[in-house]
XYZ file of C-alpha atoms in Angstrom:
410
model
C 60.534 23.681 59.733
C 61.750 20.280 61.713
C 59.236 17.462 61.481
C 59.540 17.600 65.631
C 58.333 21.197 65.446
C 55.590 20.194 63.274
C 54.702 17.578 65.661
C 54.880 19.887 68.721
C 52.577 22.480 67.033
C 50.103 19.711 66.163
C 50.234 18.550 69.830
C 49.534 22.030 70.756
C 46.483 22.577 68.404
C 44.982 19.213 69.764
C 45.292 20.221 73.203
C 43.470 23.559 72.696
C 40.920 21.658 70.336
C 40.555 19.468 73.239
C 39.901 22.295 75.603
C 37.339 23.481 73.108
C 35.552 20.104 73.423
C 35.782 19.250 77.148
C 34.012 22.832 77.886
C 30.900 21.265 76.990
C 31.314 18.439 79.489
C 32.189 20.711 82.038
C 29.298 22.908 81.052
C 26.722 20.356 81.983
C 27.651 20.569 85.556
C 28.050 24.053 85.712
C 24.437 24.605 83.926
C 23.005 22.633 86.947
C 22.465 25.487 89.562
C 20.899 27.434 86.734
C 18.346 24.603 85.946
C 17.501 24.745 89.574
C 16.996 28.304 89.978
C 15.395 29.074 86.835
C 13.411 25.813 86.141
C 13.035 24.629 89.925
C 14.453 21.239 89.033
C 15.264 18.878 92.248
C 18.247 16.691 92.628
C 16.567 13.694 90.743
C 16.007 16.172 87.896
C 19.377 17.701 87.451
C 20.681 14.416 88.027
C 18.958 13.384 85.105
C 20.327 16.044 82.593
C 23.813 14.940 83.789
C 22.860 11.339 82.810
C 21.724 12.352 79.507
C 24.910 13.720 78.751
C 26.725 10.592 80.184
C 24.690 7.637 79.064
C 24.898 8.157 75.343
C 28.520 9.092 75.509
C 29.386 5.947 77.666
C 27.924 3.538 75.396
C 29.109 5.548 72.170
C 32.676 5.907 72.978
C 33.911 2.571 72.913
C 31.631 2.047 69.712
C 33.439 5.138 67.932
C 36.641 3.701 69.208
C 35.952 0.270 67.430
C 35.156 2.012 64.134
C 38.603 4.040 64.559
C 40.347 0.698 64.985
C 38.976 -0.504 61.711
C 40.258 2.440 59.777
C 41.302 6.159 60.704
C 38.290 8.515 60.750
C 40.182 12.167 61.332
C 36.918 13.922 59.968
C 35.340 13.072 63.152
C 37.339 15.789 64.969
C 35.744 18.777 63.458
C 32.217 17.268 63.141
C 31.980 15.983 66.608
C 33.403 19.270 68.253
C 30.316 21.093 66.374
C 27.758 18.384 67.736
C 29.331 19.076 71.323
C 28.873 22.855 71.185
C 25.626 22.643 69.467
C 23.759 20.407 71.755
C 24.805 22.578 74.858
C 24.081 25.852 72.976
C 20.657 24.605 72.190
C 19.916 23.125 76.090
C 18.809 26.441 77.444
C 16.537 27.427 74.576
C 13.536 25.201 75.426
C 11.892 25.115 78.639
C 10.771 21.493 77.956
C 12.706 19.104 80.110
C 12.386 16.426 77.381
C 14.210 18.465 74.895
C 16.826 19.731 77.435
C 17.479 15.929 77.848
C 17.440 15.569 74.062
C 19.841 18.355 73.305
C 22.241 17.455 76.158
C 22.350 14.107 75.064
C 23.414 15.229 71.291
C 26.315 17.301 73.101
C 27.330 13.593 74.954
C 27.245 11.984 71.439
C 29.651 14.611 70.023
C 32.254 14.180 72.932
C 31.850 10.592 72.448
C 32.605 10.712 69.105
C 35.824 13.050 69.344
C 37.861 11.479 72.076
C 38.886 7.991 70.536
C 40.021 9.562 67.298
C 41.868 12.656 68.976
C 43.447 10.363 71.677
C 44.822 8.060 68.858
C 46.119 11.041 66.787
C 47.443 12.703 69.762
C 49.459 9.479 70.852
C 50.760 8.896 67.542
C 51.919 12.582 67.286
C 53.482 12.444 70.796
C 55.313 9.467 69.951
C 56.975 10.833 66.804
C 58.175 13.583 68.898
C 59.850 11.016 71.075
C 61.414 9.055 68.084
C 58.852 6.237 68.633
C 58.990 5.991 72.411
C 56.595 6.387 75.149
C 54.791 9.767 74.553
C 53.430 10.115 78.118
C 54.301 13.820 78.316
C 52.790 14.596 75.013
C 49.535 13.056 76.137
C 49.797 14.636 79.339
C 49.838 18.179 77.344
C 46.841 16.824 75.476
C 45.079 15.948 78.185
C 45.796 19.300 79.851
C 43.844 20.915 77.214
C 40.864 18.843 78.263
C 41.333 19.783 81.886
C 41.596 23.366 80.910
C 38.538 23.351 79.146
C 36.882 21.513 82.032
C 38.265 24.490 84.249
C 36.768 27.206 82.026
C 33.409 25.555 81.695
C 32.283 27.244 84.959
C 33.572 30.647 84.244
C 32.353 30.438 80.541
C 28.708 29.508 81.894
C 28.666 31.645 84.717
C 30.063 34.742 82.388
C 27.261 33.876 79.899
C 24.388 32.367 81.776
C 24.744 34.263 84.856
C 24.495 37.252 83.012
C 21.312 36.773 81.099
C 19.934 33.558 81.719
C 19.366 30.334 80.015
C 18.186 32.177 77.076
C 21.669 33.091 76.237
C 22.807 29.435 75.975
C 23.536 29.741 72.206
C 26.310 31.875 72.769
C 28.292 28.842 74.250
C 28.736 27.352 70.759
C 31.627 29.656 70.203
C 33.969 27.489 71.572
C 32.963 24.562 69.326
C 33.705 27.058 66.302
C 37.106 27.737 67.360
C 37.845 24.217 68.241
C 36.826 23.328 64.719
C 39.192 25.830 63.220
C 41.969 24.467 65.126
C 41.917 20.914 64.155
C 41.789 21.534 60.403
C 45.771 22.412 60.154
C 46.568 19.040 62.156
C 44.147 17.119 59.524
C 45.998 18.473 56.595
C 49.480 17.422 58.398
C 48.276 14.125 58.795
C 46.955 13.672 55.201
C 50.253 15.222 54.017
C 52.107 12.211 56.157
C 49.856 9.621 54.736
C 50.221 10.572 51.256
C 53.923 10.819 51.157
C 54.190 7.582 53.269
C 56.899 9.132 55.330
C 56.278 6.790 58.534
C 55.346 3.300 57.807
C 53.754 1.607 60.683
C 55.411 -1.226 62.770
C 54.271 -4.100 64.824
C 53.693 -3.733 68.788
C 53.302 -6.079 71.457
C 50.251 -8.308 72.060
C 47.348 -7.175 74.099
C 46.815 -7.631 77.658
C 43.326 -7.916 78.130
C 43.102 -9.020 81.740
C 45.138 -6.045 82.795
C 42.711 -3.676 80.512
C 39.993 -4.735 82.432
C 41.378 -4.155 85.797
C 42.131 -0.819 84.245
C 39.039 -0.150 82.971
C 37.242 -0.939 86.357
C 39.712 1.690 88.006
C 38.671 4.207 85.613
C 34.828 3.530 86.154
C 35.207 3.998 90.013
C 37.284 7.159 89.464
C 34.560 8.313 87.081
C 32.006 7.898 89.610
C 33.654 9.874 92.298
C 34.790 12.657 89.995
C 31.361 13.221 88.425
C 29.315 12.527 91.231
C 31.365 14.949 93.162
C 31.539 17.828 90.203
C 27.754 17.173 89.680
C 26.718 18.631 93.191
C 29.880 20.256 94.533
C 28.743 23.818 93.703
C 25.170 23.227 95.458
C 27.085 21.603 98.157
C 29.447 24.434 98.946
C 26.967 27.215 98.456
C 24.568 25.510 101.057
C 27.538 24.674 103.413
C 29.297 28.103 103.206
C 26.760 30.635 101.933
C 27.611 33.614 100.165
C 25.425 32.957 96.910
C 26.605 31.347 93.614
C 29.898 32.580 93.503
C 30.973 30.338 96.366
C 29.995 27.187 94.674
C 31.268 28.363 91.359
C 34.594 28.970 92.820
C 34.835 25.402 94.147
C 34.041 24.149 90.919
C 36.611 26.325 89.067
C 39.380 24.428 91.829
C 38.175 21.025 91.193
C 38.706 21.717 87.424
C 41.560 23.870 87.335
C 43.854 21.573 89.791
C 43.404 18.946 86.950
C 45.622 21.056 84.852
C 48.541 20.758 87.125
C 47.774 17.159 87.956
C 47.822 16.003 84.255
C 50.951 17.474 83.784
C 52.571 16.486 87.194
C 51.363 12.910 86.449
C 53.340 12.793 82.974
C 56.712 14.140 85.085
C 55.933 11.855 87.991
C 55.641 8.549 85.746
C 58.746 9.320 83.818
C 60.649 8.695 87.160
C 58.211 6.050 89.303
C 56.319 4.663 86.624
C 52.458 4.830 85.679
C 51.244 2.648 87.746
C 52.801 3.404 91.023
C 52.059 7.134 90.431
C 48.277 6.679 89.891
C 47.825 3.965 92.773
C 49.373 6.564 95.120
C 47.341 9.460 93.927
C 43.843 7.694 94.416
C 44.987 7.186 98.113
C 45.446 11.064 98.304
C 42.173 11.413 96.380
C 40.282 9.381 99.216
C 41.363 11.173 101.806
C 40.654 14.593 100.246
C 37.077 13.935 99.256
C 36.474 13.101 102.856
C 37.848 16.297 103.689
C 35.731 18.258 101.148
C 32.532 16.549 102.890
C 33.287 16.923 106.513
C 36.231 19.576 106.984
C 34.255 22.584 108.330
C 34.705 26.198 106.855
C 36.953 27.548 103.870
C 39.381 24.998 104.507
C 37.230 22.755 102.448
C 38.619 24.676 99.408
C 42.089 22.877 100.078
C 40.455 19.697 100.044
C 38.908 20.173 96.822
C 42.315 21.100 95.387
C 43.751 17.824 96.791
C 40.839 16.176 95.236
C 41.495 17.507 91.789
C 45.443 16.684 91.952
C 44.475 13.172 93.293
C 42.018 12.335 90.695
C 43.612 14.163 87.729
C 47.535 12.925 88.133
C 46.342 9.589 86.912
C 44.394 11.048 84.082
C 46.696 10.802 81.022
C 48.519 7.831 82.485
C 45.545 5.789 82.288
C 45.061 6.748 78.643
C 48.410 5.489 77.608
C 48.342 2.629 80.082
C 45.209 1.510 78.225
C 46.566 1.963 74.914
C 49.762 -0.058 75.866
C 47.673 -3.134 77.458
C 45.416 -2.983 74.168
C 48.016 -2.091 71.328
C 46.018 -3.698 68.643
C 42.809 -1.697 69.492
C 44.182 1.746 70.199
C 40.695 3.359 69.507
C 38.743 1.286 71.497
C 41.334 1.702 74.344
C 41.311 5.409 74.193
C 37.464 5.577 73.939
C 37.157 3.502 77.427
C 39.965 5.033 79.223
C 39.699 8.664 78.144
C 35.954 8.825 77.498
C 34.600 6.949 80.497
C 36.959 8.458 82.630
C 34.579 11.414 82.302
C 31.293 10.230 81.280
C 30.221 6.894 82.840
C 30.101 8.342 86.489
C 26.943 10.385 85.308
C 25.075 6.847 85.417
C 25.388 7.117 89.323
C 23.749 10.575 89.236
C 20.451 9.639 89.633
C 20.945 7.449 92.692
C 22.908 10.260 94.272
C 20.128 12.846 93.584
C 17.452 10.499 94.948
C 19.444 9.568 97.871
C 20.135 13.421 98.562
C 16.453 14.189 98.082
C 15.596 11.357 100.705
C 18.261 12.502 103.153
C 21.100 15.064 102.801
C 23.382 15.906 100.094
C 26.405 15.233 102.337
C 25.007 11.847 103.138
C 24.529 11.081 99.310
C 27.972 12.158 98.724
C 29.942 10.120 101.279
C 29.940 6.869 99.509
C 32.190 8.575 96.983
C 35.132 8.116 99.232
C 35.116 4.695 98.570
C 35.556 4.976 94.819
C 39.312 6.143 94.920
C 40.199 3.404 97.292
C 38.625 0.934 95.013
C 40.986 2.484 92.101
C 43.838 2.124 94.406
C 43.135 -1.448 95.092
C 42.704 -2.174 91.565
C 46.175 -0.642 90.555
C 47.934 -2.619 93.020
C 47.162 -5.595 90.804
C 48.629 -4.065 87.400
C 51.903 -4.537 85.785
C 53.810 -1.715 84.384
C 53.973 -2.105 80.481
C 57.354 -1.580 78.817
C 56.778 0.780 76.101
C 57.605 -0.505 72.959
C 60.276 1.177 70.685
C 57.587 2.080 68.021
C 55.064 4.449 66.791
C 51.488 3.154 67.504
C 50.223 1.537 64.238
C 47.443 2.547 62.237
C 44.580 0.234 61.955
C 44.829 -2.951 60.202
C 48.376 -3.648 61.317
C 49.078 -7.322 62.048
C 50.209 -7.646 65.823
C 53.510 -9.755 66.598
C 53.245 -11.750 69.566
C 55.980 -10.983 72.462
C 57.306 -7.692 70.780
C 57.436 -6.206 74.388
C 58.040 -7.418 77.845
C 55.969 -6.602 80.803
C 57.601 -6.303 84.133
C 55.755 -6.669 87.440
C 56.150 -4.309 90.184
């Protein structure tokens, strides 16, 4: 079997494993209606649950990224997958609000530990497939797995918890067990290549910290829009259209499933028009679509949800590789911020949205989210398009050579 075939198989396994982890990020929002129905939590209380998953994850992901920059930590993949699953599995066991927060926070730490190292491994593998170049499409397939996990979360939670209530959440540990098993062949292949010294690391470009900071701010704005909307979308649609929990769950599935198309489409479009241009224009689409979700009457809002999903997800994998190219000497840190914060830090705004919804209405509380994609678009207007260096992502500890790649501004 050729090396390229091995690498393609590793990307596939990493993608499916990513799905098994990110199902637990989607599960937090999917559990919200059940916490409201069974435990009678208010908007502010369920926002606290989302915050518990987001807060530790937001803080911890860059820290785990910094650790993986110092040395590879591939064992984090199976361990973090199990932690992510265990926290969600235990979240419905106790009626205590404090314990629920603690278990959801445990899941958030597991998710935080997973993303920086898995993104480093995925980019390394994706670039090997392209002979050391780019890797946008490989990373798009890796991101696709996470998006599919998000999309599957409402269906999984609905099937398990909707059938037997919160007491059945321990069954939600099953994806974590599967994801742990799937990452083991990838780790064995990494160890085999490391032991053989088949691919010595090469130097890459100098860091562009200013561009990375701007990109990170755009990621934060994207995260606030996505997490804020996904947290309350099921409740909003159910109360807007009626029809019971199924109408809200359907909207959440559309929001997450559209990301599967958006991530792969983003990689293809970027090969033609560049990552910065594609991501920036996608955010303009997202701004209009979010407004449509909140203002368009009737079932047409489902179309707006689909456009919102595409607009927010096309930049998803592009932001990861952009961050890695802006900060090539700190791949783990870049991955932890651009991939991790994309789906975690938005939860920090959740309690504010919930409190405003309790005081006014849910639509009024969600309307400011329209401005977040606009802010992301404005920040992308200031970013350069990196020229991808003709080298494989280095292992931690490699000395960076100044001026190894030239960046062109649009």
